[in-house]
Amino acid sequence: MTQEEKNRYQEASALKRIIEQLKGQKFKLDCGHHVTFGHFLGNDITIRNGKQPKIICTLCSY
């Protein structure tokens, strides 16, 4: 990867700020389970990147 290509990527902190904006919101995932962002009992999620991303809980990602 060239330096120019590397410079196109943002730091993980930018993604964390986006997720922070979701705090307290509840969602039904593609697998049918639920997640509440920022809640200590909330499910962890897996994002399968692609043309049509899928967002599932980590239990269903295995």
Coordinates of N, CA and C in Angstrom, one line a residue:
M1 N 0.9 -1.2 0.0 CA 0.0 0.0 0.0 C 0.9 1.2 0.0
T2 N 0.6 2.2 -0.9 CA 1.4 3.4 -0.9 C 1.0 4.3 0.2
Q3 N 1.9 5.3 0.4 CA 1.6 6.3 1.5 C 0.3 7.1 1.1
E4 N 0.1 7.4 -0.1 CA -1.1 8.1 -0.5 C -2.4 7.2 -0.2
E5 N -2.3 5.9 -0.4 CA -3.4 5.1 -0.1 C -3.6 5.0 1.4
K6 N -2.6 4.9 2.2 CA -2.6 4.9 3.6 C -3.3 6.2 4.2
N7 N -3.0 7.3 3.6 CA -3.5 8.6 4.0 C -5.0 8.7 3.9
R8 N -5.6 7.9 3.0 CA -7.1 7.9 2.8 C -7.9 7.4 4.0
Y9 N -7.2 6.6 4.9 CA -7.9 6.0 6.0 C -7.9 6.9 7.2
Q10 N -9.0 6.9 7.9 CA -9.2 7.6 9.1 C -8.8 6.7 10.3
E11 N -8.5 7.4 11.4 CA -8.2 6.6 12.6 C -9.5 6.0 13.2
A12 N -9.3 5.0 14.0 CA -10.4 4.3 14.7 C -11.3 5.2 15.5
S13 N -10.6 6.3 16.0 CA -11.3 7.3 16.9 C -12.5 7.9 16.1
A14 N -12.4 8.1 14.8 CA -13.5 8.7 14.0 C -14.7 7.7 14.0
L15 N -14.4 6.5 13.9 CA -15.5 5.5 13.9 C -16.1 5.4 15.3
K16 N -15.3 5.5 16.4 CA -15.8 5.5 17.7 C -16.7 6.7 18.0
R17 N -16.4 7.9 17.4 CA -17.3 9.0 17.6 C -18.7 8.8 16.9
I18 N -18.7 8.1 15.8 CA -19.9 7.8 15.1 C -20.8 6.9 16.0
I19 N -20.1 5.9 16.6 CA -20.8 4.9 17.4 C -21.3 5.6 18.7
E20 N -20.5 6.5 19.2 CA -21.0 7.3 20.4 C -22.3 8.0 20.2
Q21 N -22.5 8.5 19.0 CA -23.7 9.2 18.6 C -25.0 8.2 18.7
L22 N -24.7 6.9 18.6 CA -25.8 5.9 18.7 C -26.2 5.5 20.1
K23 N -25.4 6.1 21.1 CA -25.6 5.7 22.5 C -27.1 5.8 22.9
G24 N -27.6 4.7 23.5 CA -29.0 4.7 24.0 C -30.0 4.3 22.9
Q25 N -29.6 4.2 21.7 CA -30.5 3.8 20.6 C -30.6 2.3 20.6
K26 N -31.8 1.8 20.2 CA -32.0 0.3 20.1 C -32.3 -0.1 18.7
F27 N -31.7 -1.2 18.3 CA -31.9 -1.7 16.9 C -32.1 -3.2 16.9
K28 N -32.9 -3.6 15.9 CA -33.1 -5.1 15.6 C -32.0 -5.4 14.5
L29 N -31.2 -6.4 14.8 CA -30.1 -6.7 13.8 C -30.6 -7.6 12.7
D30 N -29.8 -7.8 11.7 CA -30.2 -8.6 10.6 C -30.4 -10.1 11.0
C31 N -29.7 -10.5 12.1 CA -29.9 -11.9 12.6 C -31.2 -12.1 13.4
G32 N -31.9 -11.0 13.7 CA -33.1 -11.0 14.5 C -32.9 -10.7 16.0
H33 N -31.6 -10.7 16.4 CA -31.4 -10.3 17.8 C -31.4 -8.7 17.9
H34 N -31.2 -8.2 19.1 CA -31.3 -6.8 19.4 C -30.0 -6.3 20.0
V35 N -29.8 -5.0 19.9 CA -28.7 -4.3 20.5 C -29.1 -2.9 21.0
T36 N -28.6 -2.6 22.1 CA -28.7 -1.2 22.6 C -27.3 -0.7 22.8
F37 N -27.0 0.4 22.1 CA -25.6 0.9 22.1 C -25.4 1.6 23.4
G38 N -24.2 1.4 24.0 CA -23.8 2.1 25.2 C -24.4 1.4 26.5
H39 N -25.1 0.3 26.4 CA -25.7 -0.3 27.5 C -24.7 -1.5 27.9
F40 N -24.5 -1.6 29.2 CA -23.5 -2.6 29.7 C -24.0 -4.1 29.4
L41 N -25.2 -4.3 29.2 CA -25.7 -5.6 28.8 C -26.0 -5.7 27.4
G42 N -25.7 -4.8 26.6 CA -26.0 -4.8 25.1 C -25.1 -5.8 24.4
N43 N -25.7 -6.4 23.4 CA -25.0 -7.4 22.6 C -23.8 -6.7 21.8
D44 N -22.7 -7.5 21.6 CA -21.7 -7.0 20.7 C -22.1 -7.3 19.3
I45 N -21.6 -6.5 18.4 CA -22.1 -6.7 17.0 C -20.9 -7.0 16.1
T46 N -21.2 -7.6 14.9 CA -20.2 -7.8 13.9 C -20.8 -7.2 12.6
I47 N -20.0 -6.4 11.9 CA -20.4 -5.7 10.7 C -19.7 -6.5 9.6
R48 N -20.5 -7.1 8.7 CA -19.9 -7.8 7.5 C -19.9 -6.8 6.4
N49 N -18.8 -6.3 6.0 CA -18.7 -5.3 5.0 C -18.9 -5.9 3.6
G50 N -19.4 -5.1 2.7 CA -19.6 -5.5 1.4 C -20.6 -4.6 0.7
K51 N -21.0 -5.1 -0.5 CA -22.0 -4.3 -1.3 C -23.2 -4.0 -0.5
Q52 N -23.7 -5.0 0.2 CA -24.9 -4.9 1.1 C -24.4 -5.4 2.5
P53 N -23.9 -4.5 3.3 CA -23.4 -4.8 4.6 C -24.5 -5.6 5.5
K54 N -24.0 -6.5 6.3 CA -24.9 -7.2 7.3 C -24.4 -6.9 8.6
I55 N -25.3 -6.6 9.5 CA -25.0 -6.3 10.9 C -25.7 -7.4 11.8
I56 N -24.8 -8.2 12.4 CA -25.3 -9.3 13.2 C -24.7 -9.3 14.6
C57 N -25.2 -10.0 15.6 CA -24.6 -10.1 16.9 C -23.4 -11.1 16.8
T58 N -22.5 -11.0 17.7 CA -21.3 -11.9 17.7 C -21.7 -13.3 17.9
L59 N -22.8 -13.6 18.6 CA -23.2 -15.0 18.7 C -23.5 -15.7 17.4
C60 N -24.1 -14.9 16.5 CA -24.5 -15.4 15.2 C -23.4 -15.4 14.2
S61 N -22.3 -14.7 14.5 CA -21.2 -14.6 13.5 C -20.3 -15.8 13.5
Y62 N -20.5 -16.7 14.5 CA -19.6 -17.8 14.5 C -20.1 -19.0 13.7

